[in-house]
Amino acid sequence: MPYTASLSDLLANALAHRSTLLSQLELEQTDCYRLFHGSVEGVAGLTIDRYGDLILVQSFHKPLTDEILTIIRRFYADVHPGFDLIYNDRSARNSRITNPLPDDQVAAASMPRVAHETGVAFRIQARHSGQDPWLFLDLRAARRRVTQLASGRSVLNLFAYTCGVGIAAAHAGATFVMNVDFAQSSLDVGKENAKLNALGIRPRFIQSDVFPAIRQLSGLGQAQRVRGRRLPPFPTLEARQFDLVFLDPPRYAKSAFGVVDLINDYPALFKPSLLATRPGGTLMCCNNVAQVEGTAWLAQLERSAAKAGRPIRDAQWIRPDADFPSFDDNPPLKVLELSV
């Protein structure tokens, strides 16, 4: 690869550019962050993250050569001596991890670990049955904002994954937290995260397709049959409104209950989430599709809110921290804090 001669310099430059942020994160009791964001910092498709005492290297465009891996290992052995470094090649179809590990790295890759963000402990594992890390680091700024808002409030965390937002909210003093996700395996990690922290409440973990869950919570209701066809079973939930609702859907997903489509139909999820947010509350919306332009997306949400009779009173952008730089200050992950 043409960048081998300068890769060490690129890694060093990335670390230098993070110096101010890393000092802030240390004060916040955070030991997980992106060390190298290759798409902007010189090697497209390469990411390098720290999670506690783990360095996780991942390639998304093409496998790394042994030469490249050796350069990376040597660099971070000096920066973080004693840390385990695990490489996941995710360049194959569907981003599945394909590279076998040397025998001496298998145990380290599957070992349960703990990393911290703003003083909150999270379960981390380099390799597990899923594809993605158990804590998405680009969402840190949004989780930080949740911790600033959550004290004394009820919180609904939709598409909760491993419940990072919900656990952070409970840790910050939320009075009630409900996490909703379709994958029980992700919720199980969320339950482990809850046990790792001294929480003042016991968060709820709801295994459900988000569509029937949010329709019930919003008061819109979810039918058990559509056009004579019986829908899959789903948990029964009472309608209620929350002080803070966090909506972080995937780019695209299809189920018997509806289609998640962040490009063409964000309002399908936005409207019931808005109705489940109490008047005067906060709705935080995420969109991770790079080609969605922020101003147009906000205008779409404003139109949807007005049509639902719940206009947006104020909107603030929450931008990722400096370890997720972007070429044009328009990062792929867009997060809006909406006062409704």
mmCIF file of C-alpha atoms in Angstrom:
data_model
loop_
_atom_site.group_PDB
_atom_site.id
_atom_site.type_symbol
_atom_site.label_atom_id
_atom_site.label_comp_id
_atom_site.label_asym_id
_atom_site.label_seq_id
_atom_site.Cartn_x
_atom_site.Cartn_y
_atom_site.Cartn_z
ATOM 1 C CA MET A 1 0.000 0.000 0.000
ATOM 2 C CA PRO A 2 1.352 3.448 -0.845
ATOM 3 C CA TYR A 3 0.927 4.892 2.641
ATOM 4 C CA THR A 4 3.203 2.453 4.505
ATOM 5 C CA ALA A 5 6.160 4.801 4.599
ATOM 6 C CA SER A 6 4.136 7.594 6.218
ATOM 7 C CA LEU A 7 1.621 5.626 8.268
ATOM 8 C CA SER A 8 3.505 6.194 11.522
ATOM 9 C CA ASP A 9 3.455 9.932 10.802
ATOM 10 C CA LEU A 10 -0.276 9.819 10.112
ATOM 11 C CA LEU A 11 -0.919 8.024 13.409
ATOM 12 C CA ALA A 12 1.269 10.506 15.262
ATOM 13 C CA ASN A 13 -0.478 13.492 13.644
ATOM 14 C CA ALA A 14 -3.889 12.100 14.595
ATOM 15 C CA LEU A 15 -2.774 11.679 18.195
ATOM 16 C CA ALA A 16 -1.377 15.225 18.294
ATOM 17 C CA HIS A 17 -4.624 16.669 16.930
ATOM 18 C CA ARG A 18 -6.483 14.990 19.798
ATOM 19 C CA SER A 19 -4.327 16.337 22.611
ATOM 20 C CA THR A 20 -6.848 18.887 23.879
ATOM 21 C CA LEU A 21 -9.743 16.419 23.618
ATOM 22 C CA LEU A 22 -7.821 13.650 25.376
ATOM 23 C CA SER A 23 -7.060 15.956 28.291
ATOM 24 C CA GLN A 24 -10.783 16.746 28.536
ATOM 25 C CA LEU A 25 -11.756 13.064 28.329
ATOM 26 C CA GLU A 26 -9.319 12.149 31.092
ATOM 27 C CA LEU A 27 -10.948 14.731 33.355
ATOM 28 C CA GLU A 28 -14.360 13.286 32.420
ATOM 29 C CA GLN A 29 -13.184 9.772 33.349
ATOM 30 C CA THR A 30 -13.384 8.570 29.746
ATOM 31 C CA ASP A 31 -10.936 5.956 28.454
ATOM 32 C CA CYS A 32 -12.577 5.039 25.134
ATOM 33 C CA TYR A 33 -12.191 7.131 21.990
ATOM 34 C CA ARG A 34 -11.144 6.990 18.333
ATOM 35 C CA LEU A 35 -7.388 7.152 17.887
ATOM 36 C CA PHE A 36 -7.402 7.244 14.084
ATOM 37 C CA HIS A 37 -10.288 8.135 11.765
ATOM 38 C CA GLY A 38 -8.813 6.990 8.497
ATOM 39 C CA SER A 39 -11.370 8.385 6.047
ATOM 40 C CA VAL A 40 -10.326 11.915 7.020
ATOM 41 C CA GLU A 41 -6.858 11.335 8.474
ATOM 42 C CA GLY A 42 -5.188 9.622 5.556
ATOM 43 C CA VAL A 43 -6.172 5.948 5.182
ATOM 44 C CA ALA A 44 -9.719 5.411 3.942
ATOM 45 C CA GLY A 45 -11.408 2.405 5.498
ATOM 46 C CA LEU A 46 -9.125 2.155 8.539
ATOM 47 C CA THR A 47 -10.306 2.922 12.076
ATOM 48 C CA ILE A 48 -8.392 2.517 15.312
ATOM 49 C CA ASP A 49 -10.215 2.836 18.631
ATOM 50 C CA ARG A 50 -9.249 2.632 22.265
ATOM 51 C CA TYR A 51 -11.619 0.893 24.681
ATOM 52 C CA GLY A 52 -10.002 0.842 28.119
ATOM 53 C CA ASP A 53 -6.956 -1.416 27.800
ATOM 54 C CA LEU A 54 -7.915 -2.569 24.289
ATOM 55 C CA ILE A 55 -6.806 -1.141 20.939
ATOM 56 C CA LEU A 56 -9.285 -2.227 18.254
ATOM 57 C CA VAL A 57 -8.086 -1.942 14.650
ATOM 58 C CA GLN A 58 -10.696 -2.398 11.905
ATOM 59 C CA SER A 59 -10.481 -2.279 8.101
ATOM 60 C CA PHE A 60 -13.583 -1.741 5.967
ATOM 61 C CA HIS A 61 -12.290 -1.416 2.376
ATOM 62 C CA LYS A 62 -9.510 -3.985 2.066
ATOM 63 C CA PRO A 63 -7.607 -6.276 4.445
ATOM 64 C CA LEU A 64 -4.483 -4.884 6.082
ATOM 65 C CA THR A 65 -1.167 -6.452 5.171
ATOM 66 C CA ASP A 66 1.152 -7.889 7.808
ATOM 67 C CA GLU A 67 3.478 -4.967 7.133
ATOM 68 C CA ILE A 68 0.776 -2.418 7.926
ATOM 69 C CA LEU A 69 -0.299 -4.276 11.046
ATOM 70 C CA THR A 70 3.292 -4.375 12.258
ATOM 71 C CA ILE A 71 3.597 -0.589 11.894
ATOM 72 C CA ILE A 72 0.343 -0.089 13.817
ATOM 73 C CA ARG A 73 1.337 -2.513 16.569
ATOM 74 C CA ARG A 74 4.734 -0.895 17.051
ATOM 75 C CA PHE A 75 3.279 2.607 17.184
ATOM 76 C CA TYR A 76 0.645 1.855 19.822
ATOM 77 C CA ALA A 77 2.980 -0.375 21.836
ATOM 78 C CA ASP A 78 4.894 2.846 22.534
ATOM 79 C CA VAL A 79 1.769 5.002 23.100
ATOM 80 C CA HIS A 80 -0.131 2.474 25.242
ATOM 81 C CA PRO A 81 2.327 -0.162 26.454
ATOM 82 C CA GLY A 82 0.730 -3.342 27.741
ATOM 83 C CA PHE A 83 -2.579 -2.861 25.921
ATOM 84 C CA ASP A 84 -4.010 -5.694 23.819
ATOM 85 C CA LEU A 85 -4.319 -4.890 20.111
ATOM 86 C CA ILE A 86 -6.895 -6.864 18.101
ATOM 87 C CA TYR A 87 -7.450 -6.576 14.359
ATOM 88 C CA ASN A 88 -10.864 -7.149 12.776
ATOM 89 C CA ASP A 89 -11.009 -7.262 8.986
ATOM 90 C CA ARG A 90 -14.542 -6.172 8.058
ATOM 91 C CA SER A 91 -13.940 -5.531 4.364
ATOM 92 C CA ALA A 92 -16.024 -8.500 3.222
ATOM 93 C CA ARG A 93 -19.713 -8.318 2.348
ATOM 94 C CA ASN A 94 -22.040 -7.271 5.189
ATOM 95 C CA SER A 95 -19.027 -6.124 7.224
ATOM 96 C CA ARG A 96 -18.604 -9.530 8.840
ATOM 97 C CA ILE A 97 -15.285 -10.152 10.577
ATOM 98 C CA THR A 98 -13.360 -12.600 8.408
ATOM 99 C CA ASN A 99 -9.735 -12.721 9.524
ATOM 100 C CA PRO A 100 -8.631 -15.573 11.807
ATOM 101 C CA LEU A 101 -6.547 -14.544 14.797
ATOM 102 C CA PRO A 102 -3.247 -16.044 15.905
ATOM 103 C CA ASP A 103 -3.670 -18.515 18.748
ATOM 104 C CA ASP A 104 -2.070 -16.122 21.218
ATOM 105 C CA GLN A 105 -4.726 -13.431 20.485
ATOM 106 C CA VAL A 106 -7.919 -15.506 20.617
ATOM 107 C CA ALA A 107 -8.344 -15.283 24.374
ATOM 108 C CA ALA A 108 -7.675 -11.526 24.419
ATOM 109 C CA ALA A 109 -10.223 -10.954 21.658
ATOM 110 C CA SER A 110 -13.031 -12.773 23.474
ATOM 111 C CA MET A 111 -12.201 -11.538 26.976
ATOM 112 C CA PRO A 112 -14.897 -9.376 28.619
ATOM 113 C CA ARG A 113 -13.524 -5.933 29.453
ATOM 114 C CA VAL A 114 -14.746 -2.687 30.960
ATOM 115 C CA ALA A 115 -14.290 0.763 29.440
ATOM 116 C CA HIS A 116 -15.499 4.078 30.817
ATOM 117 C CA GLU A 117 -17.209 7.159 29.422
ATOM 118 C CA THR A 118 -17.953 10.169 31.622
ATOM 119 C CA GLY A 119 -17.509 7.895 34.613
ATOM 120 C CA VAL A 120 -19.996 5.298 33.359
ATOM 121 C CA ALA A 121 -18.733 1.712 32.970
ATOM 122 C CA PHE A 122 -19.547 -0.243 29.802
ATOM 123 C CA ARG A 123 -18.941 -3.858 28.811
ATOM 124 C CA ILE A 124 -16.539 -4.201 25.868
ATOM 125 C CA GLN A 125 -15.371 -7.239 23.890
ATOM 126 C CA ALA A 126 -13.191 -7.162 20.768
ATOM 127 C CA ARG A 127 -14.975 -10.128 19.192
ATOM 128 C CA HIS A 128 -18.423 -11.487 19.930
ATOM 129 C CA SER A 129 -21.377 -12.935 18.036
ATOM 130 C CA GLY A 130 -22.278 -9.573 16.514
ATOM 131 C CA GLN A 131 -20.408 -7.284 14.141
ATOM 132 C CA ASP A 132 -20.126 -3.922 15.837
ATOM 133 C CA PRO A 133 -18.444 -2.719 19.016
ATOM 134 C CA TRP A 134 -20.806 -2.614 21.974
ATOM 135 C CA LEU A 135 -20.389 1.165 22.320
ATOM 136 C CA PHE A 136 -20.481 3.500 19.303
ATOM 137 C CA LEU A 137 -17.903 6.165 20.095
ATOM 138 C CA ASP A 138 -19.173 8.818 17.649
ATOM 139 C CA LEU A 139 -22.314 9.077 19.806
ATOM 140 C CA ARG A 140 -20.306 10.189 22.865
ATOM 141 C CA ALA A 141 -21.225 13.873 22.545
ATOM 142 C CA ALA A 142 -24.918 12.937 22.444
ATOM 143 C CA ARG A 143 -24.595 10.639 25.468
ATOM 144 C CA ARG A 144 -22.763 13.427 27.283
ATOM 145 C CA ARG A 145 -25.664 15.755 26.549
ATOM 146 C CA VAL A 146 -28.115 13.154 27.839
ATOM 147 C CA THR A 147 -26.218 13.025 31.138
ATOM 148 C CA GLN A 148 -26.562 16.812 31.376
ATOM 149 C CA LEU A 149 -30.330 16.645 30.866
ATOM 150 C CA ALA A 150 -31.370 13.406 32.545
ATOM 151 C CA SER A 151 -31.398 14.217 36.261
ATOM 152 C CA GLY A 152 -34.942 14.078 37.613
ATOM 153 C CA ARG A 153 -36.366 13.130 34.208
ATOM 154 C CA SER A 154 -37.977 10.099 32.608
ATOM 155 C CA VAL A 155 -36.069 8.787 29.572
ATOM 156 C CA LEU A 156 -37.082 6.600 26.612
ATOM 157 C CA ASN A 157 -34.207 5.089 24.619
ATOM 158 C CA LEU A 158 -35.351 3.757 21.211
ATOM 159 C CA PHE A 159 -33.211 1.401 19.116
ATOM 160 C CA ALA A 160 -31.250 1.110 22.322
ATOM 161 C CA TYR A 161 -28.655 -1.448 21.109
ATOM 162 C CA THR A 162 -26.597 -2.136 24.273
ATOM 163 C CA CYS A 163 -28.423 0.668 26.104
ATOM 164 C CA GLY A 164 -25.511 3.104 26.393
ATOM 165 C CA VAL A 165 -27.825 6.135 26.390
ATOM 166 C CA GLY A 166 -30.194 4.584 28.920
ATOM 167 C CA ILE A 167 -27.420 3.535 31.309
ATOM 168 C CA ALA A 168 -25.804 6.985 31.060
ATOM 169 C CA ALA A 169 -29.185 8.589 31.820
ATOM 170 C CA ALA A 170 -29.784 6.351 34.839
ATOM 171 C CA HIS A 171 -26.260 7.047 36.095
ATOM 172 C CA ALA A 172 -26.950 10.791 35.809
ATOM 173 C CA GLY A 173 -30.057 10.606 37.998
ATOM 174 C CA ALA A 174 -32.984 9.861 35.686
ATOM 175 C CA THR A 175 -36.120 8.839 37.570
ATOM 176 C CA PHE A 176 -37.230 6.259 34.990
ATOM 177 C CA VAL A 177 -35.480 4.719 31.982
ATOM 178 C CA MET A 178 -36.975 2.444 29.335
ATOM 179 C CA ASN A 179 -34.707 0.860 26.706
ATOM 180 C CA VAL A 180 -36.357 -0.648 23.607
ATOM 181 C CA ASP A 181 -34.571 -2.855 21.065
ATOM 182 C CA PHE A 182 -35.476 -5.843 18.903
ATOM 183 C CA ALA A 183 -32.296 -7.823 19.693
ATOM 184 C CA GLN A 184 -32.356 -9.604 23.033
ATOM 185 C CA SER A 185 -28.597 -10.187 22.759
ATOM 186 C CA SER A 186 -28.010 -6.424 22.725
ATOM 187 C CA LEU A 187 -30.351 -5.871 25.661
ATOM 188 C CA ASP A 188 -28.491 -8.581 27.575
ATOM 189 C CA VAL A 189 -25.297 -6.546 27.217
ATOM 190 C CA GLY A 190 -27.297 -3.536 28.386
ATOM 191 C CA LYS A 191 -28.288 -5.448 31.516
ATOM 192 C CA GLU A 192 -24.622 -6.228 32.133
ATOM 193 C CA ASN A 193 -23.862 -2.528 31.735
ATOM 194 C CA ALA A 194 -26.486 -1.733 34.349
ATOM 195 C CA LYS A 195 -24.885 -4.170 36.801
ATOM 196 C CA LEU A 196 -21.476 -2.548 36.285
ATOM 197 C CA ASN A 197 -22.752 0.778 37.628
ATOM 198 C CA ALA A 198 -24.231 1.958 40.918
ATOM 199 C CA LEU A 199 -27.579 3.143 39.549
ATOM 200 C CA GLY A 200 -30.279 4.761 41.642
ATOM 201 C CA ILE A 201 -33.024 3.081 39.601
ATOM 202 C CA ARG A 202 -33.489 -0.202 37.773
ATOM 203 C CA PRO A 203 -33.821 0.538 34.031
ATOM 204 C CA ARG A 204 -36.412 -1.354 32.013
ATOM 205 C CA PHE A 205 -35.342 -3.439 29.034
ATOM 206 C CA ILE A 206 -38.075 -4.055 26.441
ATOM 207 C CA GLN A 207 -37.412 -6.596 23.688
ATOM 208 C CA SER A 208 -39.672 -5.409 20.890
ATOM 209 C CA ASP A 209 -39.833 -4.111 17.361
ATOM 210 C CA VAL A 210 -39.701 -0.352 17.922
ATOM 211 C CA PHE A 211 -42.765 0.375 15.748
ATOM 212 C CA PRO A 212 -45.380 -1.340 17.955
ATOM 213 C CA ALA A 213 -43.594 -0.151 21.087
ATOM 214 C CA ILE A 214 -43.568 3.542 20.150
ATOM 215 C CA ARG A 215 -47.052 3.426 18.667
ATOM 216 C CA GLN A 216 -48.402 2.115 21.944
ATOM 217 C CA LEU A 217 -46.391 4.516 24.083
ATOM 218 C CA SER A 218 -47.478 7.460 21.933
ATOM 219 C CA GLY A 219 -51.155 6.553 22.233
ATOM 220 C CA LEU A 220 -51.549 5.823 18.515
ATOM 221 C CA GLY A 221 -51.963 2.122 19.227
ATOM 222 C CA GLN A 222 -50.790 -0.967 17.359
ATOM 223 C CA ALA A 223 -53.246 -3.323 15.690
ATOM 224 C CA GLN A 224 -52.655 -7.061 15.960
ATOM 225 C CA ARG A 225 -53.872 -7.622 12.415
ATOM 226 C CA VAL A 226 -53.296 -5.675 9.215
ATOM 227 C CA ARG A 227 -55.470 -6.409 6.155
ATOM 228 C CA GLY A 228 -56.574 -9.636 7.796
ATOM 229 C CA ARG A 229 -52.989 -10.789 8.397
ATOM 230 C CA ARG A 230 -51.993 -11.447 11.974
ATOM 231 C CA LEU A 231 -48.826 -9.613 12.990
ATOM 232 C CA PRO A 232 -46.057 -11.161 15.106
ATOM 233 C CA PRO A 233 -46.568 -10.943 18.881
ATOM 234 C CA PHE A 234 -45.289 -7.868 20.683
ATOM 235 C CA PRO A 235 -45.199 -6.686 24.324
ATOM 236 C CA THR A 236 -48.193 -4.705 25.520
ATOM 237 C CA LEU A 237 -47.214 -1.235 26.751
ATOM 238 C CA GLU A 238 -49.307 1.484 28.351
ATOM 239 C CA ALA A 239 -49.374 4.907 26.697
ATOM 240 C CA ARG A 240 -47.164 7.412 28.491
ATOM 241 C CA GLN A 241 -45.054 10.454 27.747
ATOM 242 C CA PHE A 242 -41.399 10.927 28.638
ATOM 243 C CA ASP A 243 -39.378 14.001 29.514
ATOM 244 C CA LEU A 244 -36.561 12.910 27.187
ATOM 245 C CA VAL A 245 -36.827 10.605 24.168
ATOM 246 C CA PHE A 246 -33.712 9.430 22.320
ATOM 247 C CA LEU A 247 -34.261 8.144 18.773
ATOM 248 C CA ASP A 248 -31.288 6.447 17.063
ATOM 249 C CA PRO A 249 -32.598 4.225 14.242
ATOM 250 C CA PRO A 250 -30.474 2.235 11.775
ATOM 251 C CA ARG A 251 -30.179 3.422 8.181
ATOM 252 C CA TYR A 252 -32.686 0.885 6.832
ATOM 253 C CA ALA A 253 -34.640 -1.990 8.340
ATOM 254 C CA LYS A 254 -37.836 -3.751 7.346
ATOM 255 C CA SER A 255 -40.232 -5.722 9.519
ATOM 256 C CA ALA A 256 -43.861 -6.784 9.555
ATOM 257 C CA PHE A 257 -44.658 -3.575 11.446
ATOM 258 C CA GLY A 258 -43.013 -1.021 9.169
ATOM 259 C CA VAL A 259 -39.936 0.172 7.339
ATOM 260 C CA VAL A 260 -37.141 2.210 8.894
ATOM 261 C CA ASP A 261 -35.785 4.441 6.125
ATOM 262 C CA LEU A 262 -33.665 7.390 7.232
ATOM 263 C CA ILE A 263 -33.445 8.812 3.730
ATOM 264 C CA ASN A 264 -37.041 8.634 2.547
ATOM 265 C CA ASP A 265 -39.270 8.291 5.611
ATOM 266 C CA TYR A 266 -37.772 9.476 8.899
ATOM 267 C CA PRO A 267 -41.183 10.934 9.923
ATOM 268 C CA ALA A 268 -42.635 7.401 10.230
ATOM 269 C CA LEU A 269 -40.609 7.077 13.422
ATOM 270 C CA PHE A 270 -40.394 10.756 14.288
ATOM 271 C CA LYS A 271 -44.132 11.403 14.696
ATOM 272 C CA PRO A 272 -44.873 8.703 17.311
ATOM 273 C CA SER A 273 -41.616 9.542 19.104
ATOM 274 C CA LEU A 274 -42.700 13.174 19.236
ATOM 275 C CA LEU A 275 -46.114 12.207 20.596
ATOM 276 C CA ALA A 276 -44.375 10.130 23.293
ATOM 277 C CA THR A 277 -42.429 13.222 24.385
ATOM 278 C CA ARG A 278 -44.239 15.359 26.933
ATOM 279 C CA PRO A 279 -44.930 19.023 26.032
ATOM 280 C CA GLY A 280 -41.920 20.997 27.186
ATOM 281 C CA GLY A 281 -39.704 17.926 26.877
ATOM 282 C CA THR A 282 -36.736 17.034 24.702
ATOM 283 C CA LEU A 283 -36.584 14.761 21.670
ATOM 284 C CA MET A 284 -33.082 13.858 20.465
ATOM 285 C CA CYS A 285 -32.951 12.501 16.913
ATOM 286 C CA CYS A 286 -30.028 10.813 15.145
ATOM 287 C CA ASN A 287 -29.423 10.267 11.443
ATOM 288 C CA ASN A 288 -26.251 8.426 10.402
ATOM 289 C CA VAL A 289 -26.703 8.613 6.617
ATOM 290 C CA ALA A 290 -23.910 10.712 5.098
ATOM 291 C CA GLN A 291 -25.890 11.883 2.053
ATOM 292 C CA VAL A 292 -28.712 13.300 4.167
ATOM 293 C CA GLU A 293 -28.120 17.053 4.346
ATOM 294 C CA GLY A 294 -28.662 18.471 7.810
ATOM 295 C CA THR A 295 -30.668 21.578 6.936
ATOM 296 C CA ALA A 296 -33.050 19.611 4.737
ATOM 297 C CA TRP A 297 -33.474 16.948 7.416
ATOM 298 C CA LEU A 298 -34.309 19.532 10.075
ATOM 299 C CA ALA A 299 -36.842 21.143 7.725
ATOM 300 C CA GLN A 300 -38.457 17.728 7.210
ATOM 301 C CA LEU A 301 -38.769 17.244 10.976
ATOM 302 C CA GLU A 302 -40.190 20.743 11.421
ATOM 303 C CA ARG A 303 -42.884 20.029 8.820
ATOM 304 C CA SER A 304 -43.719 16.693 10.446
ATOM 305 C CA ALA A 305 -43.920 18.249 13.905
ATOM 306 C CA ALA A 306 -46.186 21.067 12.714
ATOM 307 C CA LYS A 307 -48.467 18.571 10.966
ATOM 308 C CA ALA A 308 -48.700 16.564 14.216
ATOM 309 C CA GLY A 309 -49.674 19.730 16.128
ATOM 310 C CA ARG A 310 -46.485 19.658 18.186
ATOM 311 C CA PRO A 311 -44.216 22.329 16.656
ATOM 312 C CA ILE A 312 -40.498 22.371 17.440
ATOM 313 C CA ARG A 313 -39.712 25.294 19.753
ATOM 314 C CA ASP A 314 -35.927 25.118 19.448
ATOM 315 C CA ALA A 315 -33.334 22.964 17.683
ATOM 316 C CA GLN A 316 -29.657 22.515 18.565
ATOM 317 C CA TRP A 317 -27.044 20.441 16.719
ATOM 318 C CA ILE A 318 -24.867 18.067 18.750
ATOM 319 C CA ARG A 319 -21.672 17.463 16.820
ATOM 320 C CA PRO A 320 -19.291 14.542 17.396
ATOM 321 C CA ASP A 321 -16.147 15.190 19.396
ATOM 322 C CA ALA A 322 -12.802 15.961 17.733
ATOM 323 C CA ASP A 323 -11.815 12.303 17.443
ATOM 324 C CA PHE A 324 -14.387 12.077 14.624
ATOM 325 C CA PRO A 325 -13.205 14.822 12.265
ATOM 326 C CA SER A 326 -14.931 15.550 8.957
ATOM 327 C CA PHE A 327 -13.702 17.165 5.748
ATOM 328 C CA ASP A 328 -16.354 19.882 5.615
ATOM 329 C CA ASP A 329 -17.614 20.088 9.222
ATOM 330 C CA ASN A 330 -20.634 18.042 8.129
ATOM 331 C CA PRO A 331 -20.095 14.662 9.806
ATOM 332 C CA PRO A 332 -22.101 11.642 8.636
ATOM 333 C CA LEU A 333 -23.697 11.308 12.091
ATOM 334 C CA LYS A 334 -26.174 14.114 12.666
ATOM 335 C CA VAL A 335 -27.811 14.587 16.065
ATOM 336 C CA LEU A 336 -30.535 17.142 16.792
ATOM 337 C CA GLU A 337 -31.705 18.162 20.239
ATOM 338 C CA LEU A 338 -35.284 19.342 19.791
ATOM 339 C CA SER A 339 -37.250 21.248 22.416
ATOM 340 C CA VAL A 340 -40.875 20.330 21.869
#
